[in-house]
Amino acid sequence: MTFRTLTCAAALLALAATPVMAKPAPKPVANVPVTPMTPDVFDGYDKVRPDADFVRRVVMVPMRDGTKLYTVIVFKKGTKDGPILLSRTPYDAKSTMARTASQTIKEVLPAMYNEFVDDDYIIVTQDIRGIHNSEGTFIMNRPLAGPLNDTKIDESTDAYDTVDWLSKNIPESNGKVGIVGSSYLGFTSLMAEINPHPALKAAVPQSPMVDGWMGDDWFHNGAFRVSSFDYALEQSTGKAEAGAAIPGGVGDDYNRYLEAGSVGDYARKWGIDQVPFVRKLMENPAYTTFWSGQAVDKWMAAQPLKVPTMLVVGQWDQEDSYGAPAVYKAIEPKDTNNDKVSLVIGPWRHSGVNHYGYDLGALTFTGDTAQEFRVKYMKPFFDHYLKGAPDPKTPPVLTYATGVNHWDESPKWPMGTLTPLYIGDNATASFDKPTTAAHDDYVSDPSKPVPFIPRPINMADPTQWKPWLVHDQRFVSDRPDVLSYTSAPLEKAVHVMGAPEVDLFAATSGTDSDWVVKIIDVYPNESPEDATQGSKPSMAGFELPMGIEIFRGRYVHGFDKPEALTPGKVEEYKFALPNIDHVFLPGHKMMIQVQSSLFPLYDRNPQTYVDNIFNAKPADYKAATESVYRGADTASAVWLPIVKE
């Protein structure tokens, strides 16, 4: 759809969308002294002082249906013929573009823009419709116009209209626009590529929300992420400005959710069960068209490739590990010359690419890997398409090889050949397939679920949440309801490049079950010099997770066809772990762990089949004996995409 409907009214719209500036301080009235009763009310204070090194404008950009979206424009003084770098956010453009109260642009803007503002880039952030200071109605991940959206208005049309206005109404710009953003902003970046405006020349979607049921924010393979409730309440209340939060006080989230019962009971207890998006989650637990019809990778697969795209994700992305690789798989076949679509996997947590990449948890890298990527790869990518700079020959795939700490440039993804690492007897793991069939058992008790990090748990604490995927797994390795299978020390390095694939043969005495599988790098018992000499704390014996994922058993025969499991029947569960580029070094061991809960990150499976787990009753939660099979025709394994060096 084009934007012809607004062309005839361009002059009027330009007037309607003139910059809305903060009011200047009122001038004192001559010869009128203040008194104790002079009203202490000030019209406003302009934080951008005359000596600031930047210009800040606020405009209400009109959409084709008349809705106006709050948009902040910031650029360095003296900028001419500058390209526009746009982000569309649900997280408050006003505060995003005022990180620090300062007169220096690099302090005012997020750190990710440091590499751009000195080079005449114009930075624009916009509140999406219905959120914060924008007009309109907010709909979470608003579906593309079509079967699920009959309004003809979506994030694609809003992006088109925004790019159209920006490219024509910023005198300091060259009229070319790039879009960038992480998480929800990754979603809006992808949406801008569907029926894109001609002025949109490049896109860098980072950790985009793509399929909230399969593996991004709301569910993973059918298991529900309980913190989705908090997010739904915060984003849906008062244009996300009301500070809405569940008033649960302080304490351990493990106990908070356990004592509430089912997650549905938790929602009802706190009165959030009528929040529209909470209802959407609770009333649609399976992968019906309600969710599959919203999968952005499917939308992208149905579109021609028009915008050069760099997809970015963190190797330990704790929120949206699924989306970027899924979109890459969907659109890479359209890149016939292998030069318009690239995939980047860095050693980061969620959105870590935009901040500092020196370390993550106990891991230390060689310098600031995030800044290195932005300077060496991301900015040259934008420079080429937005400024006419020489082709930087962006690699089709760029990944950071953890374990050896260097960047790998590759022609495709995955690079490795799938090779099975089998579980064996005596808690072993090996590349040799066991010939004798057997199984190992454990009891999974919903009243004592396995925690996903050590207690006490506070998922709102960023120091717990952001690095949880690299947490040392020894805190659960000796639990009786966790099976650990460990290889002998490696004699040579094993380089894995791709998504490990789980092939698990298992049975339960119940009628439903969750299966959690991890692939872990076990460090040798070697110690560095004492910390007084400047070393990091020892990682001797550290169990570093390289991939953790969950699968809800009821969906073994189809994500849209939940059904009860037959007690004692062996089923084959096949699912992928997150994509990695990692080198298991000589002397290290490889470990596979299997368990049946990861709480309270995911809701508890009652292990008794019920139509909707959100409505499970206390009597439905029953302990079950879980059996993991190994050897012969039921040889459970994690298939590793290994690169032959």
XYZ file of C-alpha atoms in Angstrom:
645
model
C 0.000 0.000 0.000
C 1.326 3.468 -0.867
C 0.990 6.743 0.961
C -0.782 8.639 -1.816
C -3.728 9.519 0.416
C -1.625 12.000 2.343
C 0.209 13.576 -0.581
C -2.455 16.154 -1.368
C -2.496 17.369 2.222
C 1.277 17.529 2.594
C 1.376 21.209 3.453
C -1.304 20.946 6.114
C 0.328 17.889 7.636
C 3.670 19.595 7.736
C 2.079 22.391 9.733
C 0.297 19.923 11.997
C 3.523 18.097 12.674
C 5.788 21.042 13.385
C 8.213 20.408 16.235
C 6.703 20.499 19.709
C 9.431 22.051 21.820
C 9.608 22.393 25.568
C 8.406 25.822 26.621
C 11.139 28.313 27.513
C 11.397 29.534 31.055
C 8.972 32.424 31.650
C 10.639 35.798 31.713
C 10.365 37.693 34.991
C 8.041 40.660 34.895
C 10.005 43.864 35.259
C 9.733 45.628 38.615
C 7.395 42.986 40.038
C 9.120 41.440 43.039
C 8.369 37.941 44.258
C 6.466 37.618 47.502
C 5.804 34.673 49.799
C 2.535 34.247 47.884
C 4.020 34.230 44.369
C 2.778 30.916 42.860
C 5.580 28.350 42.792
C 4.463 26.856 39.502
C 6.873 26.868 36.580
C 5.671 26.404 33.015
C 8.552 24.149 32.059
C 12.297 23.821 31.827
C 14.157 23.196 28.596
C 16.973 20.767 29.365
C 18.602 21.480 26.024
C 20.627 24.596 26.782
C 22.118 26.936 24.153
C 25.577 25.381 24.613
C 24.351 21.826 23.906
C 26.213 20.097 21.090
C 22.993 18.668 19.660
C 19.545 19.531 18.359
C 16.438 17.834 19.762
C 13.019 17.991 18.124
C 9.750 16.387 19.125
C 7.093 15.873 16.463
C 3.743 14.139 16.241
C 4.003 12.227 12.983
C 0.632 11.569 11.287
C -0.398 8.098 10.138
C -2.762 7.408 7.244
C -5.737 6.983 9.606
C -5.077 10.332 11.316
C -3.399 8.886 14.415
C -0.274 10.810 15.432
C 2.810 9.136 16.839
C 5.218 10.807 19.265
C 8.639 10.985 17.651
C 11.945 12.306 19.013
C 14.667 13.472 16.605
C 18.216 14.115 17.840
C 21.345 14.958 15.892
C 24.620 16.742 16.373
C 24.755 20.447 15.610
C 26.098 21.092 12.136
C 24.745 17.858 10.699
C 24.116 18.063 6.960
C 22.935 15.465 4.459
C 22.670 12.940 7.287
C 21.025 9.525 7.071
C 18.200 8.723 9.460
C 18.461 5.835 11.917
C 14.966 4.966 13.140
C 13.753 2.854 16.056
C 10.073 2.225 16.857
C 9.521 1.368 20.505
C 6.910 0.520 23.150
C 9.379 1.581 25.872
C 8.994 5.388 25.950
C 10.831 7.343 23.283
C 11.018 10.393 25.540
C 13.135 8.739 28.235
C 15.056 6.559 25.778
C 16.371 9.664 24.056
C 17.299 11.342 27.334
C 19.531 8.752 28.970
C 21.456 11.372 30.951
C 20.653 14.989 31.721
C 23.538 16.426 29.748
C 24.476 18.852 26.989
C 26.533 16.189 25.220
C 24.807 14.035 22.635
C 26.739 10.876 23.498
C 25.518 11.110 27.077
C 21.951 11.903 26.115
C 21.534 9.031 23.649
C 21.935 5.304 24.351
C 25.520 4.072 24.022
C 24.729 2.131 20.845
C 24.599 5.427 18.911
C 28.087 6.619 19.882
C 29.551 5.299 16.639
C 26.938 7.101 14.541
C 26.351 10.618 15.843
C 29.848 11.897 15.001
C 29.226 10.820 11.414
C 26.141 12.972 10.815
C 23.557 10.288 11.557
C 20.157 11.591 12.638
C 18.751 9.444 15.459
C 14.980 9.012 15.631
C 12.930 7.070 18.164
C 9.159 6.802 18.009
C 6.505 5.527 20.410
C 4.382 2.957 18.589
C 0.656 3.623 18.518
C -1.235 3.545 21.788
C 1.891 3.596 23.971
C 3.301 6.408 26.133
C 2.922 9.701 24.241
C 1.511 8.378 20.967
C -2.148 8.400 20.034
C -4.175 5.353 19.090
C -4.801 1.912 20.556
C -2.058 -0.494 21.629
C -2.226 -4.138 20.553
C 0.643 -6.399 21.599
C 2.645 -7.387 18.505
C -0.171 -6.034 16.364
C -0.805 -8.633 13.634
C -0.195 -7.885 9.991
C -3.269 -6.678 8.133
C -5.020 -9.793 6.930
C -6.888 -12.734 8.479
C -6.149 -11.658 12.074
C -6.371 -7.908 11.498
C -9.124 -6.358 9.377
C -8.208 -2.722 10.136
C -5.639 -2.315 7.322
C -3.405 -0.689 9.962
C -0.399 -2.515 11.396
C 3.220 -1.859 12.364
C 4.168 -2.189 8.698
C 1.877 0.622 7.583
C 2.875 2.779 10.556
C 6.544 2.267 9.687
C 5.832 3.167 6.047
C 4.051 6.358 7.029
C 6.783 7.280 9.490
C 9.579 6.726 6.976
C 7.644 8.749 4.415
C 7.313 11.718 6.775
C 10.895 11.567 8.054
C 12.433 11.302 4.597
C 10.588 14.462 3.486
C 10.572 16.656 6.594
C 14.046 16.707 8.119
C 16.039 19.348 6.211
C 19.333 18.081 7.623
C 18.828 14.561 6.208
C 19.681 12.927 2.897
C 16.249 11.261 2.833
C 17.581 7.745 3.397
C 16.373 5.720 6.383
C 17.707 2.672 8.204
C 15.843 0.890 10.983
C 17.343 -0.778 14.023
C 16.200 -2.122 17.366
C 16.180 -5.061 19.731
C 13.423 -7.260 21.166
C 10.058 -5.561 20.556
C 12.008 -3.020 18.509
C 13.378 -5.955 16.530
C 9.793 -6.931 15.784
C 8.929 -3.420 14.586
C 12.123 -3.389 12.503
C 11.037 -6.550 10.716
C 7.537 -5.175 10.213
C 9.016 -2.133 8.452
C 10.447 -4.515 5.851
C 7.010 -5.801 4.862
C 5.797 -3.601 1.980
C 8.637 -1.185 2.776
C 8.814 2.474 1.892
C 11.341 3.152 -0.910
C 13.365 5.374 1.439
C 13.978 2.440 3.799
C 17.384 1.262 2.644
C 18.646 -1.102 5.374
C 17.496 -2.914 8.523
C 19.207 -4.430 11.551
C 16.570 -6.322 13.584
C 18.160 -7.487 16.827
C 16.749 -10.343 18.933
C 13.368 -9.765 17.288
C 10.138 -11.086 18.768
C 9.082 -13.414 15.950
C 7.063 -16.343 17.287
C 5.964 -15.935 20.888
C 4.734 -19.517 21.147
C 7.530 -21.497 19.535
C 10.512 -19.945 21.249
C 10.417 -16.243 21.984
C 8.717 -14.436 24.851
C 5.484 -16.155 25.858
C 6.025 -19.898 25.448
C 8.835 -22.262 24.505
C 7.611 -25.382 22.729
C 4.347 -25.005 24.652
C 5.760 -24.362 28.145
C 4.593 -20.987 29.488
C 6.976 -18.291 30.698
C 5.371 -16.942 33.851
C 6.982 -13.484 33.750
C 4.865 -12.821 30.648
C 2.100 -11.857 33.084
C 4.169 -9.035 34.554
C 5.044 -7.752 31.104
C 1.426 -7.911 29.937
C 0.253 -5.889 32.941
C 2.986 -3.269 32.610
C 2.536 -2.709 28.876
C -1.257 -2.835 28.844
C -2.048 -0.451 31.684
C -2.418 3.296 31.156
C -0.424 3.450 27.921
C 2.428 1.747 29.826
C 2.846 4.884 31.920
C 0.974 3.837 35.027
C 3.790 1.799 36.546
C 1.439 -1.141 36.931
C 2.990 -4.064 38.771
C 1.738 -7.069 40.689
C 1.924 -5.957 44.352
C 3.420 -9.177 45.672
C 5.951 -7.578 47.980
C 9.421 -9.006 48.406
C 10.480 -12.610 48.663
C 11.461 -15.635 46.626
C 9.649 -15.934 43.280
C 9.992 -19.691 43.631
C 7.710 -19.662 46.671
C 5.446 -16.950 45.253
C 4.433 -19.013 42.234
C 4.524 -22.378 43.976
C 2.146 -21.284 46.723
C -0.312 -19.774 44.230
C -0.978 -23.108 42.506
C -1.395 -23.015 38.741
C -0.331 -19.905 36.858
C -4.003 -19.337 36.179
C -4.639 -19.314 39.925
C -1.768 -16.852 40.245
C -3.402 -14.537 37.688
C -6.764 -14.759 39.411
C -5.225 -14.182 42.840
C -3.730 -10.887 41.727
C -6.711 -9.793 39.647
C -4.928 -9.707 36.310
C -6.959 -12.460 34.646
C -9.040 -9.880 32.765
C -6.063 -8.002 31.336
C -6.631 -8.566 27.604
C -3.206 -9.982 26.774
C -3.277 -12.191 29.891
C -6.555 -13.584 28.560
C -4.970 -14.143 25.160
C -2.236 -16.204 26.811
C -4.492 -18.198 29.124
C -7.188 -18.934 26.560
C -4.781 -20.035 23.826
C -2.285 -22.508 25.299
C -1.766 -24.502 22.065
C -0.201 -23.517 18.740
C -3.413 -22.819 16.874
C -3.760 -20.193 14.164
C -4.126 -17.686 17.003
C -0.322 -17.931 17.376
C 0.881 -19.493 14.122
C -0.965 -16.780 12.197
C 1.147 -14.183 14.038
C 4.537 -15.775 13.300
C 6.648 -13.059 11.684
C 8.991 -15.528 9.968
C 5.988 -16.854 8.051
C 5.047 -13.306 7.033
C 8.624 -12.631 5.929
C 8.776 -15.869 3.947
C 5.735 -14.731 1.963
C 7.321 -11.385 1.016
C 9.908 -10.517 -1.625
C 13.291 -9.499 -0.239
C 13.534 -5.734 -0.736
C 15.580 -4.412 2.190
C 19.172 -5.472 2.957
C 18.938 -7.093 6.383
C 21.405 -7.893 9.144
C 19.796 -10.170 11.753
C 21.443 -10.119 15.189
C 21.033 -12.315 18.274
C 22.962 -13.096 21.428
C 24.228 -16.639 21.954
C 22.828 -16.537 25.475
C 19.710 -14.482 24.730
C 17.432 -15.168 27.690
C 14.324 -13.768 26.000
C 14.320 -14.020 22.187
C 16.797 -16.632 20.996
C 14.387 -18.068 18.439
C 13.428 -15.161 16.211
C 16.545 -14.039 14.336
C 17.622 -17.541 13.191
C 14.013 -18.330 12.229
C 13.774 -15.234 10.031
C 17.211 -15.950 8.556
C 16.006 -19.414 7.569
C 12.871 -17.886 6.037
C 14.489 -15.150 3.926
C 18.019 -16.367 3.198
C 16.856 -18.460 0.191
C 15.688 -15.199 -1.424
C 19.224 -13.792 -1.211
C 20.361 -15.266 -4.510
C 23.762 -13.521 -4.473
C 24.325 -14.159 -0.730
C 24.975 -10.458 -0.137
C 21.705 -8.940 1.141
C 20.949 -11.064 4.234
C 23.350 -11.756 7.070
C 23.086 -13.458 10.445
C 25.097 -12.349 13.468
C 25.443 -14.337 16.700
C 27.454 -12.560 19.377
C 28.533 -13.619 22.901
C 25.763 -11.582 24.492
C 22.636 -11.717 26.599
C 19.377 -10.243 25.334
C 20.026 -6.841 23.710
C 23.659 -7.043 24.792
C 24.737 -5.940 21.315
C 23.669 -2.392 22.178
C 25.565 -2.108 25.425
C 28.906 -3.463 26.622
C 30.322 -6.824 25.603
C 33.349 -7.275 27.818
C 31.904 -10.190 29.759
C 28.797 -12.131 30.704
C 28.439 -13.691 34.115
C 31.702 -15.520 34.869
C 32.840 -15.324 31.232
C 35.377 -12.757 30.034
C 35.937 -11.876 26.387
C 38.762 -10.083 24.582
C 37.600 -6.494 24.827
C 34.206 -4.948 24.206
C 32.779 -7.392 21.671
C 29.568 -5.379 21.260
C 31.349 -2.159 20.355
C 33.746 -4.094 18.131
C 30.789 -5.482 16.190
C 29.081 -2.114 15.888
C 32.241 -0.368 14.636
C 33.595 -3.083 12.355
C 30.396 -4.539 10.931
C 27.100 -2.808 11.769
C 28.045 0.796 11.038
C 29.812 -0.039 7.736
C 26.662 -1.954 6.751
C 24.514 1.134 7.359
C 27.151 3.454 5.834
C 27.049 1.518 2.587
C 23.283 1.634 2.157
C 22.561 5.019 3.757
C 25.648 7.085 2.891
C 26.905 5.489 -0.312
C 30.106 4.248 1.319
C 32.042 1.390 -0.348
C 30.614 -2.099 -0.006
C 32.061 -3.482 3.260
C 31.504 -7.042 2.026
C 29.443 -7.929 5.078
C 29.914 -11.652 5.727
C 26.801 -13.761 5.137
C 27.224 -15.141 8.660
C 29.216 -13.617 11.503
C 29.497 -15.519 14.776
C 31.690 -15.238 17.843
C 33.455 -18.471 18.734
C 33.218 -18.695 22.499
C 35.828 -20.866 24.131
C 38.522 -19.391 21.879
C 37.135 -15.829 21.720
C 37.311 -14.695 18.117
C 34.911 -13.801 15.305
C 34.159 -16.359 12.579
C 33.025 -15.244 9.120
C 31.094 -17.969 7.296
C 29.280 -18.366 3.965
C 26.208 -20.094 5.428
C 24.493 -21.323 8.584
C 24.665 -23.811 10.109
C 28.272 -24.630 9.317
C 28.611 -27.879 11.231
C 27.574 -31.420 10.383
C 25.121 -32.956 12.841
C 26.903 -35.568 14.925
C 25.191 -37.422 17.808
C 26.525 -37.219 21.339
C 24.794 -40.172 22.989
C 23.886 -40.695 26.594
C 25.175 -43.999 27.972
C 25.317 -46.154 31.041
C 27.002 -45.095 34.259
C 26.060 -41.444 33.599
C 28.360 -41.194 30.589
C 28.144 -39.379 27.274
C 29.964 -40.460 24.139
C 30.043 -40.180 20.355
C 29.823 -43.989 20.296
C 26.283 -45.317 20.135
C 25.425 -47.748 22.969
C 24.334 -51.104 21.594
C 22.275 -52.213 24.584
C 18.907 -50.635 25.331
C 18.311 -49.429 28.889
C 16.820 -46.477 30.740
C 17.464 -44.259 33.730
C 14.673 -43.127 36.039
C 13.988 -40.196 38.303
C 10.956 -38.887 40.149
C 9.663 -35.482 39.100
C 7.608 -33.952 41.897
C 5.640 -30.775 41.020
C 5.736 -29.783 44.683
C 9.546 -29.598 44.465
C 10.328 -28.343 40.950
C 13.909 -27.807 39.806
C 14.809 -24.093 40.020
C 16.306 -22.433 36.953
C 18.785 -20.438 39.060
C 19.784 -20.726 42.726
C 17.264 -19.484 45.256
C 16.143 -16.979 46.372
C 14.918 -16.011 42.913
C 13.924 -12.513 41.851
C 13.262 -12.456 38.118
C 12.954 -8.663 38.234
C 16.575 -8.408 39.389
C 18.670 -7.784 36.262
C 21.767 -9.239 37.921
C 19.908 -12.541 38.155
C 17.894 -12.360 34.951
C 20.347 -11.156 32.332
C 23.109 -13.760 32.837
C 21.032 -16.755 33.941
C 21.802 -18.768 30.815
C 25.512 -18.892 31.718
C 24.998 -19.794 35.370
C 27.113 -22.671 36.702
C 24.833 -25.720 36.624
C 26.478 -27.454 39.579
C 23.700 -26.041 41.750
C 21.352 -28.716 40.339
C 23.724 -31.442 39.159
C 23.413 -33.457 42.361
C 19.609 -33.272 42.572
C 17.966 -36.711 42.332
C 15.506 -35.386 39.746
C 18.245 -34.265 37.340
C 20.112 -36.755 35.169
C 23.665 -35.803 34.143
C 25.669 -37.643 31.486
C 29.328 -36.626 31.149
C 31.951 -37.448 28.537
C 35.590 -38.277 29.155
C 37.961 -35.297 28.915
C 38.273 -34.256 25.290
C 41.546 -35.098 23.594
C 41.012 -32.473 20.891
C 38.841 -29.440 20.426
C 35.241 -29.859 19.275
C 33.921 -26.855 17.324
C 30.125 -26.548 17.193
C 28.486 -24.105 14.743
C 24.712 -24.314 14.553
C 21.718 -25.314 16.653
C 22.193 -28.581 18.587
C 19.199 -30.860 18.111
C 17.687 -32.970 20.866
C 16.581 -36.526 20.089
C 15.166 -37.765 23.368
C 13.459 -41.102 23.924
C 11.506 -40.927 27.161
C 8.442 -42.165 29.012
C 6.477 -41.045 32.041
C 4.206 -42.749 34.555
C 1.931 -39.706 34.294
C -0.167 -38.480 31.406
C 1.814 -35.307 30.672
C 5.394 -34.208 31.248
C 7.912 -31.492 30.476
C 11.382 -32.336 29.240
C 14.300 -29.957 29.774
C 17.583 -30.741 28.009
C 20.898 -28.929 28.402
C 24.259 -29.213 26.659
C 27.046 -28.148 29.016
C 30.777 -27.413 28.764
C 32.426 -28.801 31.914
C 35.652 -26.989 32.726
C 38.677 -28.891 34.045
C 39.736 -28.527 37.648
C 42.423 -25.982 36.920
C 42.864 -22.753 38.832
C 44.322 -19.408 37.691
C 46.551 -17.284 39.844
C 44.974 -15.855 42.946
C 42.500 -13.028 42.451
C 44.949 -10.684 44.202
C 47.032 -10.928 41.018
C 44.146 -9.578 38.967
C 42.511 -12.787 37.764
C 38.807 -13.432 37.568
C 37.360 -15.907 40.100
C 38.281 -19.492 39.349
C 36.080 -21.468 36.938
C 37.580 -24.803 37.961
C 34.912 -27.471 37.429
C 32.457 -24.857 36.112
C 29.460 -26.310 34.270
C 28.769 -23.738 31.550
C 25.434 -24.231 29.754
C 25.744 -23.882 25.995
C 22.055 -24.439 25.401
C 18.946 -24.998 27.530
C 15.477 -25.669 26.169
C 12.161 -27.136 27.262
C 9.468 -29.184 25.495
C 5.925 -29.737 26.776
C 5.163 -33.432 26.275
C 1.507 -33.076 25.281
C 2.647 -31.609 21.953
C 4.816 -34.537 20.871
C 2.426 -35.390 18.014
C 1.732 -31.809 16.938
C 1.947 -28.383 18.507
C -1.661 -27.736 17.547
C -2.801 -31.166 18.771
C -2.272 -31.512 22.524
C -3.082 -34.955 23.847
C -2.513 -37.068 26.917
C 0.603 -39.191 27.062
C 0.188 -42.909 27.558
C 1.792 -43.928 30.872
C 4.896 -45.999 30.260
C 4.913 -45.470 26.491
C 8.249 -44.413 25.035
C 7.913 -41.291 22.887
C 10.537 -39.591 20.749
C 10.909 -35.866 21.480
C 12.779 -33.842 18.886
C 13.496 -30.136 19.363
C 16.313 -27.663 18.870
C 18.552 -25.879 21.355
C 19.650 -22.283 20.664
C 22.223 -21.583 17.950
C 25.842 -21.425 19.096
C 29.400 -21.015 17.885
C 31.475 -22.642 20.601
C 34.714 -24.552 20.925
C 34.837 -27.260 23.592
C 38.543 -27.207 24.419
C 40.845 -30.175 25.054
C 40.658 -31.264 28.675
C 37.043 -30.074 28.969
C 34.121 -32.487 29.184
C 30.744 -32.417 27.480
C 27.640 -32.969 29.560
C 23.980 -33.603 28.759
C 21.434 -32.916 31.487
C 17.785 -33.962 31.506
C 15.108 -32.826 33.958
C 11.356 -32.147 33.956
C 10.987 -28.625 35.343
C 12.694 -25.255 35.095
C 10.862 -23.206 37.693
C 9.598 -20.532 38.030
C 10.857 -19.487 34.614
C 8.283 -21.900 33.186
C 5.003 -22.928 34.781
C 4.804 -26.352 36.382
C 3.409 -29.227 34.369
C 0.905 -31.019 36.646
C 2.004 -34.307 35.031
C -1.669 -35.197 34.835
C -3.205 -34.264 31.501
C -5.731 -31.441 31.714
C -7.212 -29.541 28.796
C -5.655 -26.244 29.869
C -2.742 -26.177 32.319
C -3.591 -22.579 33.247
C -6.654 -24.028 34.975
C -5.064 -27.075 36.598
C -6.369 -27.908 40.086
C -4.210 -28.803 43.096
C -5.195 -32.472 42.801
C -3.868 -32.557 39.229
C -0.274 -31.991 40.359
C 1.192 -35.430 40.926
C 4.682 -36.870 41.150
C 5.666 -39.071 38.220
C 8.490 -41.442 37.419
C 10.330 -40.244 34.345
C 12.376 -42.688 32.256
C 15.095 -41.580 29.851
C 16.071 -44.267 27.360
C 19.501 -44.939 25.919
C 21.052 -47.327 23.452
C 19.931 -49.457 20.498
C 16.664 -48.249 18.879
C 15.981 -45.760 21.664
C 19.367 -44.074 21.736
C 18.824 -40.605 23.184
C 21.336 -38.047 21.999
C 22.030 -34.387 21.390
C 23.107 -33.942 17.795
C 25.889 -31.359 17.636
C 26.657 -29.447 14.404
C 30.401 -30.090 14.478
C 32.856 -28.383 12.139
C 35.686 -30.593 10.950
C 38.804 -28.515 11.564
